[in-house]
Short mmCIF file of C-alpha atoms (C1' of nucleotides) in Angstrom, two decimals:
data_model
loop_
_atom_site.label_atom_id
_atom_site.label_comp_id
_atom_site.label_asym_id
_atom_site.label_seq_id
_atom_site.Cartn_x
_atom_site.Cartn_y
_atom_site.Cartn_z
CA MET A 1 0.12 -0.03 0.13
CA LYS A 2 1.38 3.28 -1.26
CA THR A 3 1.00 6.85 0.30
CA LEU A 4 0.40 9.04 -2.28
CA THR A 5 -0.12 13.15 -1.21
CA TYR A 6 -3.01 15.02 -2.19
CA ALA A 7 -1.58 16.48 -4.97
CA GLU A 8 -0.67 13.09 -6.51
CA GLU A 9 -4.38 11.45 -6.22
CA ASN A 10 -5.91 14.29 -8.09
CA TYR A 11 -3.73 14.01 -10.93
CA LEU A 12 -4.22 9.87 -10.93
CA LYS A 13 -7.94 10.81 -10.86
CA ALA A 14 -8.63 13.54 -13.61
CA ILE A 15 -5.55 10.74 -15.86
CA TYR A 16 -8.19 7.94 -14.82
CA HIS A 17 -10.93 10.03 -15.55
CA ILE A 18 -9.75 11.39 -18.80
CA SER A 19 -8.63 8.15 -20.32
CA GLU A 20 -11.79 6.69 -19.46
CA ALA A 21 -13.43 9.08 -21.99
CA GLY A 22 -10.99 8.54 -24.80
CA LYS A 23 -9.33 5.34 -24.20
CA LYS A 24 -6.25 5.90 -25.46
CA GLY A 25 -2.66 7.88 -24.41
CA VAL A 26 -3.67 10.99 -21.95
CA SER A 27 -1.77 13.82 -22.95
CA THR A 28 0.16 16.69 -20.56
CA ASN A 29 -1.97 19.22 -21.93
CA ASP A 30 -5.36 17.47 -21.79
CA ILE A 31 -4.47 16.73 -17.88
CA ALA A 32 -3.00 20.41 -17.25
CA ALA A 33 -6.44 21.77 -18.44
CA ALA A 34 -8.45 19.20 -16.26
CA MET A 35 -6.17 20.18 -13.03
CA GLN A 36 -6.14 23.81 -14.20
CA THR A 37 -2.30 24.02 -13.58
CA LYS A 38 0.37 24.57 -16.51
CA PRO A 39 1.88 21.81 -18.39
CA ALA A 40 5.00 22.22 -16.73
CA SER A 41 3.51 21.19 -13.65
CA VAL A 42 2.12 18.40 -15.08
CA SER A 43 5.77 17.37 -16.28
CA ASP A 44 7.28 17.09 -12.96
CA MET A 45 4.35 15.07 -11.99
CA LEU A 46 3.93 12.58 -14.36
CA ARG A 47 7.66 11.84 -13.11
CA LYS A 48 7.07 11.24 -9.51
CA LEU A 49 3.48 9.10 -10.44
CA SER A 50 5.54 7.35 -13.00
CA ASN A 51 8.21 6.48 -10.44
CA LYS A 52 5.29 5.21 -7.95
CA LYS A 53 4.34 2.68 -10.92
CA VAL A 54 1.05 4.24 -10.90
CA ILE A 55 1.56 5.50 -14.48
CA GLU A 56 3.21 4.36 -17.49
CA TYR A 57 5.14 7.45 -19.06
CA ARG A 58 6.76 8.05 -22.28
CA LYS A 59 7.98 11.32 -22.88
CA TYR A 60 6.31 13.06 -25.40
CA TYR A 61 3.78 10.36 -26.09
CA GLY A 62 1.20 10.87 -22.88
CA VAL A 63 0.92 8.25 -20.60
CA HIS A 64 -1.68 5.22 -19.45
CA ILE A 65 -2.62 4.26 -16.13
CA THR A 66 -1.30 0.90 -14.85
CA GLU A 67 -3.44 -1.61 -13.22
CA GLU A 68 -2.48 -0.38 -9.46
CA GLY A 69 -3.10 3.29 -10.70
CA LYS A 70 -6.22 1.95 -11.61
CA LYS A 71 -6.85 0.82 -7.87
CA TYR A 72 -5.80 3.91 -6.70
CA ALA A 73 -8.34 6.53 -8.75
CA LEU A 74 -11.18 4.02 -8.15
CA GLN A 75 -10.44 4.49 -4.36
CA THR A 76 -10.78 8.26 -4.53
CA ILE A 77 -13.30 8.33 -6.93
CA ARG A 78 -15.13 5.96 -4.71
CA LYS A 79 -14.83 8.08 -1.69
CA HIS A 80 -15.91 11.00 -3.82
CA ARG A 81 -19.40 9.41 -4.33
CA LEU A 82 -19.79 8.29 -1.03
CA TRP A 83 -19.60 11.51 0.60
CA GLU A 84 -21.35 13.32 -1.91
CA VAL A 85 -24.39 10.74 -1.27
CA PHE A 86 -24.24 11.90 2.60
CA LEU A 87 -23.68 15.43 1.68
CA VAL A 88 -26.93 15.47 -0.37
CA GLU A 89 -29.06 12.64 1.54
CA LYS A 90 -28.10 13.77 5.26
CA LEU A 91 -27.23 17.17 5.08
CA HIS A 92 -29.54 18.29 2.46
CA PHE A 93 -26.47 19.85 0.05
CA THR A 94 -28.19 20.54 -3.72
CA TRP A 95 -26.39 18.17 -6.32
CA ASP A 96 -24.45 21.36 -7.51
CA GLU A 97 -23.04 22.46 -4.19
CA VAL A 98 -21.40 18.80 -3.52
CA HIS A 99 -18.53 18.79 -5.70
CA GLU A 100 -16.07 21.06 -4.02
CA VAL A 101 -16.54 20.08 -0.52
CA ALA A 102 -16.24 15.90 -2.10
CA ASP A 103 -13.18 17.43 -3.34
CA GLU A 104 -11.53 17.89 -0.03
CA LEU A 105 -13.38 14.95 1.78
CA GLU A 106 -12.24 12.35 -0.65
CA HIS A 107 -8.91 12.85 0.48
CA ILE A 108 -9.46 11.63 3.71
CA LYS A 109 -7.02 8.25 4.83
CA SER A 110 -9.06 6.44 7.15
CA ALA A 111 -10.66 3.24 5.61
CA ILE A 112 -12.77 2.61 8.66
CA LEU A 113 -14.57 5.50 7.51
CA ILE A 114 -15.17 5.10 4.63
CA GLN A 115 -16.13 1.38 5.21
CA ARG A 116 -18.65 3.00 7.80
CA LEU A 117 -19.66 5.52 5.61
CA ASP A 118 -20.92 3.10 3.72
CA GLU A 119 -22.65 1.29 5.80
CA TYR A 120 -24.06 4.12 7.05
CA LEU A 121 -25.41 5.26 3.87
CA GLY A 122 -26.81 1.74 2.86
CA TYR A 123 -24.24 0.66 0.58
CA PRO A 124 -25.12 3.05 -2.31
CA LYS A 125 -24.78 2.31 -6.00
CA PHE A 126 -25.04 5.22 -7.40
CA ASP A 127 -24.29 9.35 -6.38
CA PRO A 128 -26.36 12.15 -6.85
CA HIS A 129 -25.54 12.84 -10.80
CA GLY A 130 -25.95 9.00 -11.26
CA ASP A 131 -22.35 7.61 -11.24
CA PRO A 132 -21.28 4.73 -10.18
CA ILE A 133 -19.90 3.89 -6.83
CA PRO A 134 -17.07 1.75 -6.96
CA ASP A 135 -16.89 -1.27 -4.41
CA GLU A 136 -13.77 -1.44 -2.25
CA TYR A 137 -12.46 -3.60 -4.73
CA GLY A 138 -12.54 -0.78 -7.33
CA ASP A 139 -15.15 -2.70 -8.99
CA VAL A 140 -17.94 -0.50 -10.85
CA LYS A 141 -21.61 -1.38 -11.64
CA ALA A 142 -21.89 0.34 -14.60
CA ARG A 143 -25.32 1.46 -15.91
CA PRO A 144 -26.04 1.33 -20.33
CA ARG A 145 -26.62 5.20 -21.05
CA LEU A 146 -27.44 7.18 -24.02
CA PRO A 147 -27.43 10.59 -24.62
CA LEU A 148 -30.86 11.73 -24.49
CA SER A 149 -30.48 13.61 -27.74
CA GLU A 150 -29.25 10.13 -29.19
CA ILE A 151 -33.36 8.91 -28.11
CA GLU A 152 -35.44 8.47 -30.69
CA ILE A 153 -39.57 10.03 -30.43
CA ASN A 154 -41.46 8.40 -28.49
CA GLY A 155 -38.66 7.01 -26.88
CA THR A 156 -38.66 6.52 -23.03
CA GLY A 157 -36.13 6.58 -19.61
CA GLN A 158 -34.69 7.75 -16.37
CA ILE A 159 -32.10 10.35 -16.52
CA VAL A 160 -29.12 8.55 -14.96
CA ALA A 161 -26.24 11.10 -15.02
CA VAL A 162 -24.68 14.35 -16.61
CA LYS A 163 -21.59 14.49 -18.90
CA ASP A 164 -21.11 17.89 -17.59
CA SER A 165 -21.10 18.25 -13.90
CA SER A 166 -20.51 22.06 -13.32
CA ALA A 167 -22.38 24.10 -11.02
CA ALA A 168 -23.88 26.61 -13.90
CA PHE A 169 -25.39 23.33 -15.33
CA LEU A 170 -26.31 21.55 -13.07
CA ARG A 171 -28.42 24.27 -11.98
CA TYR A 172 -29.89 25.03 -14.69
CA LEU A 173 -31.42 21.52 -15.29
CA ASP A 174 -33.08 21.83 -12.22
CA LYS A 175 -34.27 24.68 -13.27
CA VAL A 176 -36.21 23.50 -16.13
CA GLY A 177 -37.66 20.81 -14.23
CA ALA A 178 -34.78 17.78 -15.18
CA TYR A 179 -33.20 15.56 -12.36
CA ILE A 180 -31.65 12.89 -11.70
CA GLY A 181 -33.63 10.11 -11.58
CA ALA A 182 -36.52 11.86 -13.40
CA ARG A 183 -38.70 9.12 -16.32
CA ILE A 184 -38.74 11.19 -19.40
CA LYS A 185 -40.03 10.45 -22.59
CA VAL A 186 -39.38 12.02 -26.31
CA LEU A 187 -42.55 13.67 -27.26
CA ASP A 188 -40.72 15.81 -30.34
CA LYS A 189 -37.85 16.45 -31.98
CA VAL A 190 -36.97 19.30 -34.11
CA GLU A 191 -35.35 19.05 -37.22
CA PHE A 192 -33.02 21.97 -38.27
CA ASP A 193 -31.84 22.74 -34.60
CA GLY A 194 -31.42 19.51 -32.95
CA SER A 195 -33.70 20.51 -29.49
CA VAL A 196 -36.00 17.91 -28.27
CA GLU A 197 -39.53 17.99 -26.74
CA ILE A 198 -39.38 15.70 -23.66
CA LEU A 199 -42.22 14.68 -20.80
CA VAL A 200 -40.97 14.64 -17.31
CA ASP A 201 -42.13 12.34 -14.77
CA ASN A 202 -45.34 11.98 -17.08
CA LYS A 203 -46.45 15.45 -16.35
CA LYS A 204 -44.45 18.36 -17.51
CA LYS A 205 -43.39 18.92 -20.75
CA ILE A 206 -40.03 20.87 -21.02
CA PHE A 207 -37.46 22.09 -24.08
CA MET A 208 -33.75 21.42 -24.23
CA SER A 209 -31.45 22.37 -26.92
CA ARG A 210 -29.37 20.05 -28.62
CA GLU A 211 -26.20 21.07 -26.50
CA VAL A 212 -28.18 20.49 -23.22
CA ALA A 213 -29.92 17.29 -25.08
CA GLY A 214 -26.29 16.06 -25.84
CA ASN A 215 -25.11 16.43 -21.86
CA VAL A 216 -28.22 14.90 -20.42
CA LEU A 217 -27.18 10.64 -20.26
CA VAL A 218 -30.54 8.69 -19.92
CA MET A 219 -30.87 4.39 -19.26
CA VAL A 220 -33.16 3.44 -21.67
CA MET B 1 -10.81 35.96 6.84
CA LYS B 2 -7.38 34.99 6.13
CA THR B 3 -6.75 31.51 5.25
CA LEU B 4 -4.58 28.99 7.32
CA THR B 5 -2.28 26.06 6.07
CA TYR B 6 -2.94 23.02 8.07
CA ALA B 7 -0.05 22.98 9.41
CA GLU B 8 -0.76 27.17 10.64
CA GLU B 9 -4.26 25.36 12.40
CA ASN B 10 -2.82 22.45 14.03
CA TYR B 11 0.08 24.72 15.52
CA LEU B 12 -2.51 27.29 16.27
CA LYS B 13 -4.93 25.00 17.79
CA ALA B 14 -2.28 23.51 19.99
CA ILE B 15 -0.62 26.96 21.51
CA TYR B 16 -4.75 27.45 22.11
CA HIS B 17 -4.21 24.61 24.08
CA ILE B 18 -1.68 24.76 25.92
CA SER B 19 -1.72 28.26 26.80
CA GLU B 20 -5.55 27.37 28.38
CA ALA B 21 -4.24 24.73 30.19
CA GLY B 22 -1.25 27.13 31.21
CA LYS B 23 -2.96 30.70 31.28
CA LYS B 24 1.13 32.02 30.21
CA GLY B 25 3.52 32.57 27.69
CA VAL B 26 3.62 29.25 25.41
CA SER B 27 7.21 27.84 24.96
CA THR B 28 8.88 26.56 22.01
CA ASN B 29 9.85 23.49 23.65
CA ASP B 30 5.83 23.23 24.97
CA ILE B 31 4.98 23.37 21.18
CA ALA B 32 7.22 21.25 20.31
CA ALA B 33 6.72 18.36 22.44
CA ALA B 34 2.49 18.66 21.48
CA MET B 35 3.40 19.27 17.98
CA GLN B 36 5.66 15.75 17.84
CA THR B 37 8.00 18.01 16.33
CA LYS B 38 11.65 19.61 16.45
CA PRO B 39 12.23 23.09 18.12
CA ALA B 40 13.68 24.79 15.25
CA SER B 41 10.87 23.90 12.97
CA VAL B 42 8.52 25.43 15.98
CA SER B 43 10.73 28.43 15.45
CA ASP B 44 10.12 28.79 11.95
CA MET B 45 6.40 28.49 12.34
CA LEU B 46 5.93 31.07 15.24
CA ARG B 47 7.37 33.37 12.28
CA LYS B 48 5.01 32.38 10.30
CA LEU B 49 2.49 32.62 12.62
CA SER B 50 3.41 35.80 14.19
CA ASN B 51 3.19 37.81 10.41
CA LYS B 52 -0.33 36.59 9.98
CA LYS B 53 -0.92 38.67 13.10
CA VAL B 54 -2.52 35.23 14.96
CA ILE B 55 0.50 34.89 17.60
CA GLU B 56 2.23 37.45 19.72
CA TYR B 57 5.85 36.54 19.55
CA ARG B 58 9.00 38.21 21.05
CA LYS B 59 11.85 35.71 20.87
CA TYR B 60 13.34 33.82 23.34
CA TYR B 61 9.74 34.92 25.40
CA GLY B 62 7.48 32.49 24.39
CA VAL B 63 4.39 32.90 22.54
CA HIS B 64 0.93 34.83 23.50
CA ILE B 65 -2.36 34.13 20.88
CA THR B 66 -4.37 37.06 19.74
CA GLU B 67 -7.79 37.30 19.93
CA GLU B 68 -7.69 36.86 15.88
CA GLY B 69 -5.72 33.65 16.73
CA LYS B 70 -8.17 32.34 19.54
CA LYS B 71 -11.14 32.57 16.85
CA TYR B 72 -9.13 31.07 14.73
CA ALA B 73 -8.59 27.96 16.55
CA LEU B 74 -11.62 27.57 18.05
CA GLN B 75 -13.07 27.26 14.67
CA THR B 76 -10.88 24.44 14.19
CA ILE B 77 -11.72 22.85 17.56
CA ARG B 78 -15.43 23.54 17.08
CA LYS B 79 -15.09 21.46 13.35
CA HIS B 80 -12.91 18.92 15.16
CA ARG B 81 -15.67 18.12 18.23
CA LEU B 82 -17.95 17.81 15.92
CA TRP B 83 -17.01 15.63 13.47
CA GLU B 84 -16.10 13.51 16.72
CA VAL B 85 -19.69 13.85 17.56
CA PHE B 86 -20.53 12.96 14.08
CA LEU B 87 -17.65 9.65 14.04
CA VAL B 88 -19.37 8.16 17.43
CA GLU B 89 -23.30 9.09 17.02
CA LYS B 90 -23.95 8.37 13.20
CA LEU B 91 -20.57 6.08 12.41
CA HIS B 92 -20.40 4.43 15.51
CA PHE B 93 -16.85 4.90 16.38
CA THR B 94 -15.91 4.38 19.93
CA TRP B 95 -14.72 7.00 21.81
CA ASP B 96 -11.11 6.03 21.22
CA GLU B 97 -11.12 5.76 17.78
CA VAL B 98 -12.13 9.29 16.76
CA HIS B 99 -9.17 11.11 17.04
CA GLU B 100 -7.02 10.32 14.14
CA VAL B 101 -9.72 10.78 11.52
CA ALA B 102 -10.94 14.56 13.72
CA ASP B 103 -7.94 15.30 13.15
CA GLU B 104 -7.82 14.83 9.52
CA LEU B 105 -12.33 16.20 9.17
CA GLU B 106 -11.11 19.51 11.28
CA HIS B 107 -9.22 21.11 8.51
CA ILE B 108 -12.27 20.91 5.59
CA LYS B 109 -12.61 24.20 4.86
CA SER B 110 -16.62 24.43 3.75
CA ALA B 111 -18.37 27.16 6.11
CA ILE B 112 -22.04 25.62 5.47
CA LEU B 113 -20.89 22.18 5.66
CA ILE B 114 -19.80 22.99 9.60
CA GLN B 115 -23.42 24.83 10.23
CA ARG B 116 -25.11 21.82 8.47
CA LEU B 117 -22.83 19.04 10.17
CA ASP B 118 -24.04 21.15 13.16
CA GLU B 119 -27.72 21.01 12.30
CA TYR B 120 -27.73 17.55 11.26
CA LEU B 121 -26.30 16.75 14.92
CA GLY B 122 -28.59 18.47 16.83
CA TYR B 123 -26.03 21.76 18.29
CA PRO B 124 -24.64 19.38 20.37
CA LYS B 125 -22.51 21.27 23.18
CA PHE B 126 -20.46 19.00 24.28
CA ASP B 127 -18.59 16.30 22.20
CA PRO B 128 -18.20 12.64 22.89
CA HIS B 129 -14.90 13.04 25.53
CA GLY B 130 -17.01 15.74 27.35
CA ASP B 131 -15.57 18.82 26.14
CA PRO B 132 -17.56 21.53 25.14
CA ILE B 133 -18.05 22.43 21.25
CA PRO B 134 -17.80 26.12 20.67
CA ASP B 135 -20.25 28.05 18.88
CA GLU B 136 -19.94 29.74 15.12
CA TYR B 137 -19.04 32.61 16.98
CA GLY B 138 -16.51 30.95 19.31
CA ASP B 139 -18.29 31.10 22.61
CA VAL B 140 -18.02 28.41 24.77
CA LYS B 141 -20.23 26.90 27.39
CA ALA B 142 -17.55 25.69 30.18
CA ARG B 143 -18.62 23.65 32.86
CA PRO B 144 -17.40 23.59 36.10
CA ARG B 145 -14.80 20.34 36.60
CA LEU B 146 -12.65 18.83 39.31
CA PRO B 147 -10.15 15.84 38.64
CA LEU B 148 -11.83 12.62 40.80
CA SER B 149 -8.42 12.37 42.99
CA GLU B 150 -10.00 16.16 44.39
CA ILE B 151 -13.48 14.75 45.41
CA GLU B 152 -13.98 13.68 49.12
CA ILE B 153 -15.05 10.96 50.03
CA ASN B 154 -19.33 10.48 49.92
CA GLY B 155 -18.68 13.36 47.15
CA THR B 156 -20.87 12.59 44.12
CA GLY B 157 -20.57 13.69 40.25
CA GLN B 158 -20.63 13.09 36.57
CA ILE B 159 -17.66 12.16 34.84
CA VAL B 160 -17.68 15.09 31.52
CA ALA B 161 -14.39 15.09 30.75
CA VAL B 162 -10.66 13.37 30.49
CA LYS B 163 -7.83 15.51 30.63
CA ASP B 164 -5.58 12.82 28.77
CA SER B 165 -7.49 11.66 25.83
CA SER B 166 -4.74 8.97 24.70
CA ALA B 167 -6.53 5.97 23.06
CA ALA B 168 -4.77 3.83 25.67
CA PHE B 169 -6.13 6.00 28.21
CA LEU B 170 -9.54 6.11 26.37
CA ARG B 171 -9.37 2.02 26.28
CA TYR B 172 -8.24 1.59 30.02
CA LEU B 173 -11.14 3.31 30.99
CA ASP B 174 -13.59 2.18 29.12
CA LYS B 175 -12.30 -1.64 30.15
CA VAL B 176 -12.74 -0.62 34.19
CA GLY B 177 -15.99 0.33 33.47
CA ALA B 178 -16.11 4.16 33.19
CA TYR B 179 -17.13 6.72 30.70
CA ILE B 180 -18.30 9.83 29.95
CA GLY B 181 -21.43 10.92 31.46
CA ALA B 182 -21.22 8.06 34.36
CA ARG B 183 -22.13 9.00 37.73
CA ILE B 184 -20.27 8.91 40.55
CA LYS B 185 -19.53 8.35 44.29
CA VAL B 186 -16.17 8.52 46.13
CA LEU B 187 -16.47 5.69 48.46
CA ASP B 188 -12.65 5.81 49.93
CA LYS B 189 -9.87 6.96 49.50
CA VAL B 190 -6.38 5.32 50.35
CA GLU B 191 -4.05 7.99 52.33
CA PHE B 192 -0.42 6.38 51.42
CA ASP B 193 -0.75 5.93 47.44
CA GLY B 194 -3.55 8.56 46.77
CA SER B 195 -5.81 5.89 44.58
CA VAL B 196 -9.55 6.33 45.04
CA GLU B 197 -12.14 3.49 45.39
CA ILE B 198 -15.66 4.81 43.47
CA LEU B 199 -18.82 3.31 42.59
CA VAL B 200 -20.17 3.75 39.27
CA ASP B 201 -24.25 4.87 38.00
CA ASN B 202 -24.67 3.13 41.79
CA LYS B 203 -23.82 -0.15 40.67
CA LYS B 204 -20.43 -0.87 40.09
CA LYS B 205 -17.43 -0.90 42.26
CA ILE B 206 -13.82 0.40 40.75
CA PHE B 207 -10.72 1.42 41.75
CA MET B 208 -8.48 3.74 40.07
CA SER B 209 -4.94 4.98 40.87
CA ARG B 210 -4.03 8.36 41.62
CA GLU B 211 -2.31 8.68 38.37
CA VAL B 212 -6.05 7.93 36.46
CA ALA B 213 -8.59 9.59 39.33
CA GLY B 214 -6.17 12.79 38.44
CA ASN B 215 -7.01 12.62 34.51
CA VAL B 216 -10.22 12.21 34.81
CA LEU B 217 -13.02 15.71 34.97
CA VAL B 218 -15.96 15.19 37.05
CA MET B 219 -18.49 17.80 37.37
CA VAL B 220 -19.80 18.15 41.22
"C1'" DA C 1 12.47 18.27 -47.16
"C1'" DG C 2 12.03 22.30 -44.41
"C1'" DA C 3 9.86 25.75 -42.09
"C1'" DT C 4 6.20 26.94 -38.81
"C1'" DA C 5 3.17 25.57 -35.22
"C1'" DA C 6 1.74 22.96 -31.43
"C1'" DG C 7 3.25 20.70 -27.44
"C1'" DT C 8 5.87 19.05 -24.03
"C1'" DT C 9 10.10 19.13 -20.93
"C1'" DT C 10 14.01 21.52 -18.95
"C1'" DA C 11 16.44 24.57 -16.04
"C1'" DG C 12 15.68 27.57 -12.49
"C1'" DG C 13 13.03 29.95 -8.82
"C1'" DT C 14 9.29 30.43 -5.10
"C1'" DA C 15 6.82 28.78 -0.69
"C1'" DT C 16 5.44 25.47 2.69
"C1'" DA C 17 7.22 22.92 6.30
"C1'" DA C 18 9.97 19.56 7.87
"C1'" DC C 19 15.26 17.94 9.66
"C1'" DT C 20 19.90 18.33 11.55
"C1'" DA C 21 23.79 21.07 13.38
"C1'" DA C 22 26.01 25.00 15.45
"C1'" DA C 23 25.73 29.26 16.94
"C1'" DT C 24 23.24 32.20 20.36
"C1'" DA C 25 20.24 33.65 24.23
"C1'" DT C 26 18.43 32.71 28.96
"C1'" DT C 27 18.33 30.10 33.44
"C1'" DA C 28 20.43 27.63 37.03
"C1'" DA C 29 24.33 26.43 40.17
"C1'" DT C 30 28.19 26.97 42.26
"C1'" DA D 1 30.14 36.68 38.83
"C1'" DT D 2 31.26 33.08 35.68
"C1'" DT D 3 30.48 28.84 34.10
"C1'" DA D 4 27.15 25.03 32.96
"C1'" DA D 5 22.93 23.57 31.67
"C1'" DT D 6 18.77 24.32 29.42
"C1'" DA D 7 16.31 26.74 25.64
"C1'" DT D 8 15.86 29.07 21.61
"C1'" DT D 9 17.20 30.60 17.03
"C1'" DT D 10 19.48 30.75 13.15
"C1'" DA D 11 22.02 28.86 8.81
"C1'" DG D 12 21.98 25.23 5.63
"C1'" DT D 13 19.41 21.03 3.52
"C1'" DT D 14 15.32 17.97 1.62
"C1'" DA D 15 11.00 17.17 -0.50
"C1'" DT D 16 6.38 18.45 -2.37
"C1'" DA D 17 4.14 21.63 -5.77
"C1'" DC D 18 3.45 24.71 -8.03
"C1'" DC D 19 5.45 29.07 -11.53
"C1'" DT D 20 7.89 31.28 -16.12
"C1'" DA D 21 11.05 31.36 -19.61
"C1'" DA D 22 13.71 28.66 -22.80
"C1'" DA D 23 14.99 24.87 -24.83
"C1'" DC D 24 13.76 20.75 -27.79
"C1'" DT D 25 10.61 17.02 -29.70
"C1'" DT D 26 6.68 16.10 -32.85
"C1'" DA D 27 3.39 16.99 -35.88
"C1'" DT D 28 1.54 20.15 -39.89
"C1'" DC D 29 1.91 22.84 -44.00
"C1'" DT D 30 3.04 24.38 -48.27
#
DNA sequence: AGATAAGTTTAGGTATAACTAAATATTAAT
DNA sequence: ATTAATATTTAGTTATACCTAAACTTATCT
């Protein structure tokens, strides 16, 4: 069991997320953008992470996360998402308020704390944004999901996650009446601008632009 | 609102605790002992804390915490103790397991988090060790308390706190049948070694050495 | 292919927070 | 009032994690 610093955990988490999205080598620039830092700082860190064998690093050719690195990344993600559940379900945070706080809480080291928290929350499988919570071995239950924009007319499903979980986007969703867990039906799709009309929970009709619908993930 | 680093918060908390106990200037050596670090490191930190005006520092003559410093120290103590209540009451930690974890949790920055946690816990006034929880303005409800060793024969009271809250000491107390909140009566005091015989909750007779009894605080 | 652009790394510097060893100040003891 | 003991500070070093500026590598364009 290696000990990673906060910064190392954050970089590893970012690298994991980027490689999950793209499925190939992750570039220094992408990491710098995700971490809101400079490429030079990223190069420094990649050397450190490589020494700790949590990534494979070939200069100028981007990085791949190792199996061991994935394990650490998933532990951090597990902690982050469990704390998000806690904040929303127990402390009544709204789902757009939890991110920053969970980003701090995810680094608390105690293993027993996370085990007890998990138990206390009733072993949740998904966080408030609909993202799956890895179990203590790093296994994730993936849901089959599609962007709302790709569901055909009269297709139904349940909103299970969002791609862009920025506070602004989440607030916007709440405002128009969409939320994780909402049952939806696509009533109409406008050809020329790609916007969709959907029915939420069989009672509320709302419109969404192609941009928004592309960021809302639905389990069909 | 200044931002203090984790290390600065920890030093300030230690300085506050030591000055509360002794009521006068706090020495570099005392701080080094409390922080498990070297005097040279303490000197470094005192310069930094002095620059931030949270302590008054005269070289070679120890430090005094300022009013502003006290405010920050009490905030950290408030967070520490609220998290301890959470760990014991919600996650069923025993009172000797909470210290290390709370030492990490106390540095989480979100003010709204602490406010909501306080509410969720029902605005507790004392932590699991019986120590008072400062309110959001730093006000503490102090309980009048005496070491158990100084209570006279037939005197009664309630265990409200311990001076030495080390895990070993707390486990020992639990083992002999003492705990925070226990109602006690002093049955006998042995002259030559200072040990005491006490009755816990009107049903269990236990013995305590002078050392142990001196570390158990009783509200009379 | 050679020039330019884009991406990445290195070199050198800053701040935090620790350390050891040496120097200095204060306090206690004869 | 010196000396000795204790306490404290300074100087110099290390490690993390960031930065800017310059150098270098790879990719792209004509």
